[in-house]
Short mmCIF file of C-alpha atoms in Angstrom, two decimals:
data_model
loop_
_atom_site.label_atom_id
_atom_site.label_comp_id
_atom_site.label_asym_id
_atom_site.label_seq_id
_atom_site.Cartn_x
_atom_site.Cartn_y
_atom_site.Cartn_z
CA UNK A 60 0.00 0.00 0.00
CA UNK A 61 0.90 3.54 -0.54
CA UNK A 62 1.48 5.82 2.19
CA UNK A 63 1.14 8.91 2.26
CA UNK A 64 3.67 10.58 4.08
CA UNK A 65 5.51 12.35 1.36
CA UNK A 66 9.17 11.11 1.47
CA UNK A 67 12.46 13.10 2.26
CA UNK A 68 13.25 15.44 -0.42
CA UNK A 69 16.44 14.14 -1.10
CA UNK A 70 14.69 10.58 -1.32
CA UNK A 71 12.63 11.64 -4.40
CA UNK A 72 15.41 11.58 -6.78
CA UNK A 73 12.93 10.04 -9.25
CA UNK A 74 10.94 12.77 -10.96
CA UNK A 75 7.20 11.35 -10.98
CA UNK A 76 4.42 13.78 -12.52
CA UNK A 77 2.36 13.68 -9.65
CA UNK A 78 2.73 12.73 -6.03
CA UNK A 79 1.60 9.47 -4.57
CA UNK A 80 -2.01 9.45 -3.05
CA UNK A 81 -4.48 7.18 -2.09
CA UNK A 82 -7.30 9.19 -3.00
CA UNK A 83 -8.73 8.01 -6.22
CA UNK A 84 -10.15 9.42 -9.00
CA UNK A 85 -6.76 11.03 -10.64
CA UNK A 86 -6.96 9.62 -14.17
CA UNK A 87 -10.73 10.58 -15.04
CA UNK A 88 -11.11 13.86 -13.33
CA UNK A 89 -7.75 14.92 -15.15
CA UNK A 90 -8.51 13.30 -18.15
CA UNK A 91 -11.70 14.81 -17.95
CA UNK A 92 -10.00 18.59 -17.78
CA UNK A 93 -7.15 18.28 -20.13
CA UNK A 94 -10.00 17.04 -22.66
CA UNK A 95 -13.06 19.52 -22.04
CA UNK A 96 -10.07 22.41 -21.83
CA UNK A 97 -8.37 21.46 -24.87
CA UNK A 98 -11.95 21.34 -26.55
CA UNK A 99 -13.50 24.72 -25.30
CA UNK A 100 -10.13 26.79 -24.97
CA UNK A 101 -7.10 25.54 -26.07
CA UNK A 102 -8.43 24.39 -29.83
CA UNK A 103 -10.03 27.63 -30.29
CA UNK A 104 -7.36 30.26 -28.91
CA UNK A 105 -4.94 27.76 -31.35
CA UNK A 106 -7.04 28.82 -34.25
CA UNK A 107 -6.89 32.45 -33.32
CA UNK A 108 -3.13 32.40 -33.12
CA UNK A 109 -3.10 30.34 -36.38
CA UNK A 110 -5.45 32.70 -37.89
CA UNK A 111 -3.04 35.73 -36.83
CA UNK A 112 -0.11 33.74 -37.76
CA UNK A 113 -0.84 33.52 -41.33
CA UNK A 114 -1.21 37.26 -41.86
CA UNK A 115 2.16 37.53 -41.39
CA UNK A 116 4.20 40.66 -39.89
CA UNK A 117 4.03 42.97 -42.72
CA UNK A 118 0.40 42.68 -42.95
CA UNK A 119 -0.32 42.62 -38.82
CA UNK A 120 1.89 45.77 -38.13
CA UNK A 121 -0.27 47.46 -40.53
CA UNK A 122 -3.48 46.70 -39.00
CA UNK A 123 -2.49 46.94 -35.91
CA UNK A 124 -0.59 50.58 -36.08
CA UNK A 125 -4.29 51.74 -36.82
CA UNK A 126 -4.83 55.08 -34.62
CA UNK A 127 -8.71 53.99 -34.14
CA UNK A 128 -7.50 50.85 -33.00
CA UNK A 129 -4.58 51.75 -30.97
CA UNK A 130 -6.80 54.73 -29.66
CA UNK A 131 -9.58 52.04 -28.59
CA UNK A 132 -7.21 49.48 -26.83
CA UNK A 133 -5.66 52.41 -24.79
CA UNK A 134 -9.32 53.36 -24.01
CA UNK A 135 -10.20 50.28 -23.04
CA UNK A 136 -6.97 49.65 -20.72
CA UNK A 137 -6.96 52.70 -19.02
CA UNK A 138 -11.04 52.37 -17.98
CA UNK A 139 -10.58 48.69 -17.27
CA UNK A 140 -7.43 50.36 -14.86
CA UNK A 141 -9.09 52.59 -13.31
CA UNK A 142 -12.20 50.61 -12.30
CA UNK A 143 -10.40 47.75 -10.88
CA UNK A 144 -8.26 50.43 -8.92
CA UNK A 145 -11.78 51.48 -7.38
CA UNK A 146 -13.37 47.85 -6.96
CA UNK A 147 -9.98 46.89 -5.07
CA UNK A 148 -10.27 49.69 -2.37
CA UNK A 149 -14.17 49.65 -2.20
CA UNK A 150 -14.50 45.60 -2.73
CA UNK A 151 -11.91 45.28 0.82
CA UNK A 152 -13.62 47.57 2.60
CA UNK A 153 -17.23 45.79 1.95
CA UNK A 154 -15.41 42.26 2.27
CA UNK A 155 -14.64 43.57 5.62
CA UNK A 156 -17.62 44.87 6.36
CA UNK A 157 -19.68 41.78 5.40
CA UNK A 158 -17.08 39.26 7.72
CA UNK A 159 -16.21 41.39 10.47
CA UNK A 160 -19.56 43.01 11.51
CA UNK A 161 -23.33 42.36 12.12
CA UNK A 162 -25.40 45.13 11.17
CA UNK A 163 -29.17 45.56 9.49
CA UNK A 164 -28.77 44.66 5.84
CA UNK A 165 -25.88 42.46 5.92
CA UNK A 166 -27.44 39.63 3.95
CA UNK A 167 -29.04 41.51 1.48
CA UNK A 168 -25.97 43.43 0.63
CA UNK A 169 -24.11 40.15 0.68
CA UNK A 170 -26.50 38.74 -1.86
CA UNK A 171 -26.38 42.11 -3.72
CA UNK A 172 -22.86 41.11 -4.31
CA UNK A 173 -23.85 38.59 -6.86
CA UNK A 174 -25.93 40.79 -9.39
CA UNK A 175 -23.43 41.94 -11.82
CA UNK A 176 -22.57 38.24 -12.08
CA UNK A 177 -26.24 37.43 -12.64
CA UNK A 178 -27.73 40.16 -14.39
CA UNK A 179 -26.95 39.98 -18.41
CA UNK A 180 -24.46 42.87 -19.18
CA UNK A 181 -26.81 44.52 -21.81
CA UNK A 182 -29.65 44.77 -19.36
CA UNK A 183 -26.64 45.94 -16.52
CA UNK A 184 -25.88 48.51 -19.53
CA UNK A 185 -29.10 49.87 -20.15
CA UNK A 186 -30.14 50.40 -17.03
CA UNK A 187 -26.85 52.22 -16.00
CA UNK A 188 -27.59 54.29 -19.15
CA UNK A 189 -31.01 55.37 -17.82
CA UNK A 190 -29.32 56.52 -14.54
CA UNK A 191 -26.33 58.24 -16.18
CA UNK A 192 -27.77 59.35 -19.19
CA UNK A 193 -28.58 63.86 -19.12
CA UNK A 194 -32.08 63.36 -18.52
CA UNK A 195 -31.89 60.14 -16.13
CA UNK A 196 -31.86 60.28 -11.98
CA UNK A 197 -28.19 60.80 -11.09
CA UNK A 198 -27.28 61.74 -14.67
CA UNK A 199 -29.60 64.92 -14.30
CA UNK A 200 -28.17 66.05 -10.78
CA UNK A 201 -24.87 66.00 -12.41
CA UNK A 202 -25.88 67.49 -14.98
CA UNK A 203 -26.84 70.77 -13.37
CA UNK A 204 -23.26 71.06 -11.91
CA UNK A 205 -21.39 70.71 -15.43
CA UNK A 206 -20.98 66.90 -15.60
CA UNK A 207 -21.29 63.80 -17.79
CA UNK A 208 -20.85 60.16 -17.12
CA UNK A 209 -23.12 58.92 -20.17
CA UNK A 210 -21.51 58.88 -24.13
CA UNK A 211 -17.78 59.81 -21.63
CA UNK A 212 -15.08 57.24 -20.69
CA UNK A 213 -16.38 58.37 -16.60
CA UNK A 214 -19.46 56.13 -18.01
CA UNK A 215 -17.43 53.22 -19.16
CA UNK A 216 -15.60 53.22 -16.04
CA UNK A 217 -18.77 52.97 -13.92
CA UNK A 218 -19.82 50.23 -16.01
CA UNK A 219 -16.64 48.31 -15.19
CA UNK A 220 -17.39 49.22 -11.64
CA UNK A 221 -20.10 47.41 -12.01
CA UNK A 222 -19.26 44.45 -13.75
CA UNK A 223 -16.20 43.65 -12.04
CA UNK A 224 -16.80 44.23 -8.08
CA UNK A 225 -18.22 40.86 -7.51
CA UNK A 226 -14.82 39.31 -8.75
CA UNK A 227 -12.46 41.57 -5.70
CA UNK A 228 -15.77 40.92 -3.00
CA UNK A 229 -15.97 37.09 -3.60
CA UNK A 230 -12.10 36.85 -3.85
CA UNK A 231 -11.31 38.72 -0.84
CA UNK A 232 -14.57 37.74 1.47
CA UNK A 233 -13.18 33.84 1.44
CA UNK A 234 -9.82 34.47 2.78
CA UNK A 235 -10.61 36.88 5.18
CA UNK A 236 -13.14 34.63 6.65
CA UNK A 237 -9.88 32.32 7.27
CA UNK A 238 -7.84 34.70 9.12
CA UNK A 239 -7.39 33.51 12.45
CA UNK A 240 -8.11 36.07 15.09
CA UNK A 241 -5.09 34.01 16.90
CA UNK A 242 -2.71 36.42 14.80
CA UNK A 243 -4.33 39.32 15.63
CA UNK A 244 -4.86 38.86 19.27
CA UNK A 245 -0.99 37.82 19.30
CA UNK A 246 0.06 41.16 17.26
CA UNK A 247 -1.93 43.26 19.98
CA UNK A 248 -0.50 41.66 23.28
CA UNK A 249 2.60 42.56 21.78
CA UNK A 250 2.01 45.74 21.46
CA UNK A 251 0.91 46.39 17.84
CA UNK A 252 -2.06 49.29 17.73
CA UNK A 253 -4.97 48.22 15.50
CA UNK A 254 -3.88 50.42 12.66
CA UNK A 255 -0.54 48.66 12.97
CA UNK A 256 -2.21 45.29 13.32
CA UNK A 257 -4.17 46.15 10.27
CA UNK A 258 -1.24 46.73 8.09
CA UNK A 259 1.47 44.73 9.15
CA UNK A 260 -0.32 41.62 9.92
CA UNK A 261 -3.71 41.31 8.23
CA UNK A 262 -3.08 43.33 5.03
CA UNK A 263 -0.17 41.23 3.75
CA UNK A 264 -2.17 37.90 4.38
CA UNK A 265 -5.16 39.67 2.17
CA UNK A 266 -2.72 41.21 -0.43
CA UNK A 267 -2.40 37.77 -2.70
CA UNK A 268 -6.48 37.64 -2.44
CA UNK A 269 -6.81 41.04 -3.07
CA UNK A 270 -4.36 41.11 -6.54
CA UNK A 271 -6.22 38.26 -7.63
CA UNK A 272 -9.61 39.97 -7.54
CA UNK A 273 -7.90 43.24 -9.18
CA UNK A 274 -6.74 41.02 -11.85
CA UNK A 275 -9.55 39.22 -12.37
CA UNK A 276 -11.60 42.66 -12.28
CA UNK A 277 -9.08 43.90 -14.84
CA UNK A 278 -9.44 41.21 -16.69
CA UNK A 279 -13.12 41.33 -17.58
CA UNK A 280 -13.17 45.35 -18.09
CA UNK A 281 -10.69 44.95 -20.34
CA UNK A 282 -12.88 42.56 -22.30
CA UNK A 283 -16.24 44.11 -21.54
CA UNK A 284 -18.55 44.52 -24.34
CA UNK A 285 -22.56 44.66 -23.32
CA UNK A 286 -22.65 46.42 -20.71
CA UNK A 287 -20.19 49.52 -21.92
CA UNK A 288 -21.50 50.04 -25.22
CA UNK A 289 -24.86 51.47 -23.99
CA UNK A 290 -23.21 53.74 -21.68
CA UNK A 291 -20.11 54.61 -23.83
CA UNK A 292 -21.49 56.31 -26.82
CA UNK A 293 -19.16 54.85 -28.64
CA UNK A 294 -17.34 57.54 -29.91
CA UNK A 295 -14.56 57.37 -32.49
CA UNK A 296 -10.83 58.22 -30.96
CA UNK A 297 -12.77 59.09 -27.69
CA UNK A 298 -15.13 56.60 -26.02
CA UNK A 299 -14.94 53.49 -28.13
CA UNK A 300 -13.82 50.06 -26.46
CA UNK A 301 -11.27 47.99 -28.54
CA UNK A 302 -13.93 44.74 -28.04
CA UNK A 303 -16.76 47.07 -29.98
CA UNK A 304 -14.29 47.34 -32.81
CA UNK A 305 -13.88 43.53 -32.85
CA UNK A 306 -17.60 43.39 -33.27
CA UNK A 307 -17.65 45.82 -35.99
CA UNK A 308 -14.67 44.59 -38.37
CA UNK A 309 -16.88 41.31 -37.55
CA UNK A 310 -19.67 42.72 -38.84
CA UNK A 311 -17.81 44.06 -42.35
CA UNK A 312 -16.33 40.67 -43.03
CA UNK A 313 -12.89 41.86 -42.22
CA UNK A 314 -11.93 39.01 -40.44
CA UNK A 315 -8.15 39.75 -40.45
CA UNK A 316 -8.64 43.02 -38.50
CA UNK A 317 -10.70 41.66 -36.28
CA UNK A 318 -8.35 38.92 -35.46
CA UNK A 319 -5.21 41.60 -35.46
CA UNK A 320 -7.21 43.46 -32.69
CA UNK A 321 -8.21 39.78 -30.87
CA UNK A 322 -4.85 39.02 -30.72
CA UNK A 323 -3.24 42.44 -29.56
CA UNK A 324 -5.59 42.61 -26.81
CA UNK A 325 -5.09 39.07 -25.58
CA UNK A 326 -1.42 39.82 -25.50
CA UNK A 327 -1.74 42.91 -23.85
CA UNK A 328 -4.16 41.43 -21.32
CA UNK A 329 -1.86 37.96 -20.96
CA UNK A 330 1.17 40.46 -19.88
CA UNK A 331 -0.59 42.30 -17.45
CA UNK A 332 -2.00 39.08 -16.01
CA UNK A 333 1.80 37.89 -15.90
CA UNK A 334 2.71 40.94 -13.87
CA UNK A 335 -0.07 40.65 -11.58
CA UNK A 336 1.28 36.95 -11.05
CA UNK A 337 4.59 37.79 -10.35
CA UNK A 338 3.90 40.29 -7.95
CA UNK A 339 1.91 37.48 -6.70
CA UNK A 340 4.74 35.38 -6.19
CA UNK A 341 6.88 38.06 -5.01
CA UNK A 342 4.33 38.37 -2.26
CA UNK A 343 3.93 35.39 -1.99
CA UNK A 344 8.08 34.89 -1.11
CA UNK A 345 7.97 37.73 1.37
CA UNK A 346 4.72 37.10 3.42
CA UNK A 347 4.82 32.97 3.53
CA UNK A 348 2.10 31.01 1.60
CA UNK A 349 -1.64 32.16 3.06
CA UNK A 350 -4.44 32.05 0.08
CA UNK B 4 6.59 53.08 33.09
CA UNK B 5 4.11 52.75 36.27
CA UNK B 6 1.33 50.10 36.79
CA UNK B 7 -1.15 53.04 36.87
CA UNK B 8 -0.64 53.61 33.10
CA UNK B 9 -2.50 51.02 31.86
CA UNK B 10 -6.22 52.28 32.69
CA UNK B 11 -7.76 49.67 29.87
CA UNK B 12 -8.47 47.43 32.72
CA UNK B 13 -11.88 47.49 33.15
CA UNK B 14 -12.15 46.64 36.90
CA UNK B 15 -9.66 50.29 37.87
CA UNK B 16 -11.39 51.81 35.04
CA UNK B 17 -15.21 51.43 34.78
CA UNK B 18 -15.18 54.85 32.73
CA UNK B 19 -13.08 52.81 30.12
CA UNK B 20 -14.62 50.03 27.99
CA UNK B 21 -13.06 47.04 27.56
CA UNK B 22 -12.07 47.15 23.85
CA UNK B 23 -11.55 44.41 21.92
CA UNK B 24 -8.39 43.91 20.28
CA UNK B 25 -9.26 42.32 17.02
CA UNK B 26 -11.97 45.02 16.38
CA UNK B 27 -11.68 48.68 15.48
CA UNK B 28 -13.28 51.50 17.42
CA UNK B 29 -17.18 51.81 17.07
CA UNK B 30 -16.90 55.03 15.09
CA UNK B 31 -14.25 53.61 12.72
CA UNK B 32 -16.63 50.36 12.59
CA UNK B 33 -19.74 53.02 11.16
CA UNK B 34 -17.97 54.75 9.47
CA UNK B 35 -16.67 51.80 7.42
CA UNK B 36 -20.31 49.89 7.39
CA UNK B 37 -21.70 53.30 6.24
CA UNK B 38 -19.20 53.47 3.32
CA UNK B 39 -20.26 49.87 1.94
CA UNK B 40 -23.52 50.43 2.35
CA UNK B 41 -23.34 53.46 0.39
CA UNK B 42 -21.28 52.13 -2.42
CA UNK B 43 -22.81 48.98 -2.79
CA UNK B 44 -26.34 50.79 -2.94
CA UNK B 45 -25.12 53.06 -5.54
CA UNK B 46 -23.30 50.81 -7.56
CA UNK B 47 -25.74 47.85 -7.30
CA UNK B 48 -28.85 48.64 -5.77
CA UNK B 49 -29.36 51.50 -8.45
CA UNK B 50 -29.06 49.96 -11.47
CA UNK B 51 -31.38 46.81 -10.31
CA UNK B 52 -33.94 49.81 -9.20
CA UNK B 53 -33.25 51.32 -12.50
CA UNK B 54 -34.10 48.00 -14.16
CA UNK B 55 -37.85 47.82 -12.28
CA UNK B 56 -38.38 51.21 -13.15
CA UNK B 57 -37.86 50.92 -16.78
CA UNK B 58 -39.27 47.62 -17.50
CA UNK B 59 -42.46 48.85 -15.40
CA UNK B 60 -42.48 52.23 -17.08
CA UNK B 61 -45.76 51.71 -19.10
CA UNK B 62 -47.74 49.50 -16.75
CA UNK B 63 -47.22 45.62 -15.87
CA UNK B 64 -49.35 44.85 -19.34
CA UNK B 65 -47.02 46.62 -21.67
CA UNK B 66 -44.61 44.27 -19.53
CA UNK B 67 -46.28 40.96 -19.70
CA UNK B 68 -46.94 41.84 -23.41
CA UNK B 69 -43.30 42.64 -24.15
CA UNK B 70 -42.67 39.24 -22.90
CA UNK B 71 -45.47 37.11 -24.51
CA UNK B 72 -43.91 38.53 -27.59
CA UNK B 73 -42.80 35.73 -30.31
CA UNK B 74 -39.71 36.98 -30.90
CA UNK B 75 -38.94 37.64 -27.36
CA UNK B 76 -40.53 34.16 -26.24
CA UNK B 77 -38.20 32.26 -29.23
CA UNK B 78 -35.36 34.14 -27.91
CA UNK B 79 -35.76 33.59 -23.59
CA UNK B 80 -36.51 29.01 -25.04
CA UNK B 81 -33.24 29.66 -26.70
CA UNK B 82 -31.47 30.89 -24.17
CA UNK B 83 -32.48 28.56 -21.78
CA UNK B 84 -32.28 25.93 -24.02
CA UNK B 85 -28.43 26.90 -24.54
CA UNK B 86 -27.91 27.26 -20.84
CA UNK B 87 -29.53 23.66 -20.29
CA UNK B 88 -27.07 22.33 -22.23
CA UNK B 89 -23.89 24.26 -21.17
CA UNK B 90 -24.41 24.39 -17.22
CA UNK B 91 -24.53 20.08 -16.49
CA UNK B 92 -21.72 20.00 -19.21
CA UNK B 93 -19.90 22.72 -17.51
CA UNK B 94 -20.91 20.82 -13.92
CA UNK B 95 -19.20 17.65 -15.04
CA UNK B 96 -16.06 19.41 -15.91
CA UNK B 97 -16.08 21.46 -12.90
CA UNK B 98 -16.39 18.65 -10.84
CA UNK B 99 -13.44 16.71 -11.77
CA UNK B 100 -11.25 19.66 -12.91
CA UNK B 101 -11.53 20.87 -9.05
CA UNK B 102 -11.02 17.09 -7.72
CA UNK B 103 -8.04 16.72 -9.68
CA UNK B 104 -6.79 20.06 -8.10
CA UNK B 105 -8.19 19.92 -5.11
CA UNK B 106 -6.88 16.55 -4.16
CA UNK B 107 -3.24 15.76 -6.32
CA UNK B 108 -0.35 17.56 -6.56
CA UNK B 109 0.87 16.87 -10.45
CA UNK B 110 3.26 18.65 -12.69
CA UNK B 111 1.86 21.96 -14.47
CA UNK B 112 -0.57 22.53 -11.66
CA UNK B 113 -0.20 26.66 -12.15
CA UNK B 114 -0.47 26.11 -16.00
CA UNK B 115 -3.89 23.97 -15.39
CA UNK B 116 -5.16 26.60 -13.29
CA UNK B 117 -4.53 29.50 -15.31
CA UNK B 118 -6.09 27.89 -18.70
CA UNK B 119 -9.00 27.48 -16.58
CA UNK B 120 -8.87 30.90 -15.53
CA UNK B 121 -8.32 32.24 -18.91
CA UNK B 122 -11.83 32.68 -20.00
CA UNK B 123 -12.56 35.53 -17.22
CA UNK B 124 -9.88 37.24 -18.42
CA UNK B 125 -10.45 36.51 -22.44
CA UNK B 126 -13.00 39.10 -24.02
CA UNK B 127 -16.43 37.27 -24.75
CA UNK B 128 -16.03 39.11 -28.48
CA UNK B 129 -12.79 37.59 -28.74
CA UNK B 130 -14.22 33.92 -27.69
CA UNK B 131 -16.93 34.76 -30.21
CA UNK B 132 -14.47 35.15 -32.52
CA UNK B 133 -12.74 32.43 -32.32
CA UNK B 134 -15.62 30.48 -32.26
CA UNK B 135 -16.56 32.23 -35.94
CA UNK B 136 -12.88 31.52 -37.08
CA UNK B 137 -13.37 27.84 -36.06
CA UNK B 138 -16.73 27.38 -36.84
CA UNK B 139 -18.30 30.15 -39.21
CA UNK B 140 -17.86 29.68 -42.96
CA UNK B 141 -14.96 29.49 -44.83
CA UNK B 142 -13.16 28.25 -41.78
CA UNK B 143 -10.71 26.11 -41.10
CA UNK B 144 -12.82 23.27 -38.85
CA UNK B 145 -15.82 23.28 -41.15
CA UNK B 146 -13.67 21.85 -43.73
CA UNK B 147 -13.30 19.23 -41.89
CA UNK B 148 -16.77 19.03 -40.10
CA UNK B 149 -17.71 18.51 -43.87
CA UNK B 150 -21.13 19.83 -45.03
CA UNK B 151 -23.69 18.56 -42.05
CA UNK B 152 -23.92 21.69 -39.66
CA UNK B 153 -25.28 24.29 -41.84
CA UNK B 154 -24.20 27.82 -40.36
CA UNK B 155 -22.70 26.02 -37.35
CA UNK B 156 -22.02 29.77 -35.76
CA UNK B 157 -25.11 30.76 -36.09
CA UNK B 158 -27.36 27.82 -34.67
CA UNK B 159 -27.64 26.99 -31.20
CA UNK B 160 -24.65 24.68 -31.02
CA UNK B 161 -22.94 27.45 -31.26
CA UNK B 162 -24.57 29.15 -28.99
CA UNK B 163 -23.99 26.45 -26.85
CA UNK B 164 -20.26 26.69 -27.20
CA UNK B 165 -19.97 30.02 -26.25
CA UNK B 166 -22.13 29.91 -23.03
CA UNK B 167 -19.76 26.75 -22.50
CA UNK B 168 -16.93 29.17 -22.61
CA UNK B 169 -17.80 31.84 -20.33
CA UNK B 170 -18.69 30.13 -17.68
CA UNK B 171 -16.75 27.18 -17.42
CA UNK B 172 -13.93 29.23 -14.85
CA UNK B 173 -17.42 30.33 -12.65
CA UNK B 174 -18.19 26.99 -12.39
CA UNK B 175 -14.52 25.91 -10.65
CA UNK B 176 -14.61 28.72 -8.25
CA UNK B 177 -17.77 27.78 -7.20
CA UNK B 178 -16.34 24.45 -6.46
CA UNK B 179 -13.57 25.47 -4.80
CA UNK B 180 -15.23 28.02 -2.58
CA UNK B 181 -17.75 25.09 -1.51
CA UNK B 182 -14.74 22.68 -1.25
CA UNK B 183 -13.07 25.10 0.88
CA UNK B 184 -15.98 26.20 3.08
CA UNK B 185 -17.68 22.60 3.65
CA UNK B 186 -14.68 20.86 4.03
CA UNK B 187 -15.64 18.46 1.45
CA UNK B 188 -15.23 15.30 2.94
CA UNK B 189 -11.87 15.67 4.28
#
């Protein structure tokens, strides 16, 4: 029988692809993944790089040195920036406010948390149109002081508000649930004052949690299409979104363009995503192991 | 530093509550709840108000008719037909893919874990595209497919791919989060 107490590192001179356990059930659920990934992912991002591969560079540079294009993918960036830099400071303070205390409306707040994930983006677009938009509620209070939020990049980046705080809440909320109070308790007989407690002992355990919801956040603004286009106004060299001009070269048959702009932004968003991950790991080095 | 400096003890004290160490100040504690409430209600309370309002704008029976519409009835028994087919799919798979992580230690774990991450981060319009370079006409799988599955992009196979797509990452969070939380048989 297999144990399993993991041996000695310096016993496992044999490199084995997975380590000895006598759970069951390795070979179908991982056969299982590998095939249902390679089927809905991996075969289809293949045939977008193969697609962009046989434009070759001459042709790609051209498309994708486009100022509407380059214009739209810094537009979309920067928003998709911005609102996950908002959803990471608002999404840990209502994590902490939905673990840590008990007040009226807890639940429904907590539940609240899931819309964006459930409501379809278009109808999430719309109706932040109606609010935004000159003549709807908030849109005509700003309206009076000298501001817009609909048809401006402001409105794109409350859309991405919207769409991506559920990712930093439901990222955050699980880890902080695991903190022990042990570590805090031991941090303040020792002398630590909350605010010091705060940010030397429980903020580093959250900060892997917290980059991952900012990433994922990031992620889907970059690549947010129904909800923004309602609220963007779509504006040439101004307020258009670098997925709307997918759609559009879609829409004229101009496949390679499309697929220039596909694969620019997947890049773009695969680096950032890298980053993220490394400062992940850099965290990860200097704090110990926690999420 | 004298004994009498330390006036948090309730019993030499009774002016001074007893504060808890792993909790913040009352004020700091409103203050904070008072924030998230506020965000959260303008951020997602407003728009879901917003989307009553609107849909009720003309009465409940412009409502109910705008839904008994044809079109509109075709398109909510396609959608759920599509989701009917794409959620127990995407069940299966999110089953075993967060077994096989949640249980072994292999080789490539990261790598696994980021593929299955990858649709949140990949644009839906870029996973429809793919899906119309793989599948649409003139492309490279339908030479393959043959002839059979006319407008493959376009039906609700298709459809049915896509929806696969988006939420398959959903689907292993979910998992996890419920693996974590209940334990899961360990």
């Amino acid at each position: 029988m297999a144990l399993t107490v993991p041996a000695p590192a310096k016993w496992r001179f044999r490199w084995r692809f997975r380590q000895q356990s006598v759970i069951p059930g390795f070979g179908v659920t991982f056969g299982v993944t590998v095939f249902y990934l390679g089927l809905v992912i991996l075969v289809p991002l293949a045939g977008l790089g193969l697609r962009t591969a046989s434009l070759g560079w001459q042709d790609f540079l051209k498309l994708a040195a486009d100022a509407r294009i380059l214009s739209a993918i810094r537009t979309s960036f920067w928003t998709a920036f911005a609102a996950a830099c908002v959803n990471a400071v608002f999404g840990l303070v209502l994590a902490w406010v939905l673990v840590r205390y008990r007040f009226l409306g807890r639940r429904v707040i907590d539940a609240m948390v899931d819309l964006p994930f459930a409501l379809p983006t278009a109808v999430a677009g719309v109706a932040l149109t109606a609010i935004y938009a000159p003549n709807g509620w908030v849109g005509h209070l700003l309206q009076q002081i000298g501001l817009r939020i609909a048809y401006t990049p402001a409105g794109i980046v409350i859309a991405l508000i919207f769409v991506g705080l559920p990712f930093v809440v439901r990222t955050v909320q699980p880890v902080m649930e695991e903190l022990s109070r042990e570590t805090e308790e031991a941090s303040a007989t020792l002398g630590a004052s909350r605010l010091q407690t705060l940010r030397r002992v429980v903020l580093p355990s959250l900060t892997p949690a917290i980059l991952t919801g900012f990433a994922l956040a990031f992620g889907r603004g970059v690549g947010e299409y129904g909800s923004v286009i309602f609220i963007a106004g779509n504006i040439p060299y101004v307020s258009e979104i670098a997925p709307l001009l997918i759609v559009m070269r879609l829409e004229e048959y101009n496949y390679p363009a499309a697929t220039a702009i596909g694969t620019i932004m997947l890049l773009l968003s695969f680096l950032v995503l890298l980053t993220i991950n490394l400062i992940q790991a850099w965290s990860r080095r200097r704090y110990g192991h926690v999420a | 530093m004298s004994l009498d400096a330390s006036p948090q003890w309730p019993l030499s004290a009774p002016t001074v509550r007893f504060m808890d160490p792993t909790s913040e100040s009352a004020r700091i504690k409103w203050a904070l709840i008072t924030i998230a409430v506020l965000f959260a209600s303008a951020v997602l309370a407003l728009p879901l108000a917003a989307v009553f309002t609107e849909a009720l704008r003309h009465g409940p029976t412009a409502a109910l008719a705008a839904i008994s519409d044809p079109d509109a009835l075709s398109a909510i028994r396609l959608t759920l037909m599509v989701a009917l087919i794409a959620v127990p799919l995407n069940l299966v798979f999110g089953v075993c893919a967060a077994w096989a992580i949640a249980k072994f230690d292999f080789a490539g774990k990261a790598f696994l874990i980021t593929l299955i991450d990858l649709p949140f981060s990949v644009s839906p319009v870029i996973a429809g595209l793919v899906y119309i370079l793989l599948f649409g006409t003139g492309s490279d799988a339908r030479a393959h497919i043959g002839q059979h599955r006319p407008s493959d992009s376009l039906c609700s196979s298709g459809r049915g791919v896509g929806h696969r797509f988006r939420h398959l990452p959903l689907r292993r969070t979910r998992a996890h989060s419920a693996d974590a939380g209940a334990g899961f048989g360990r």
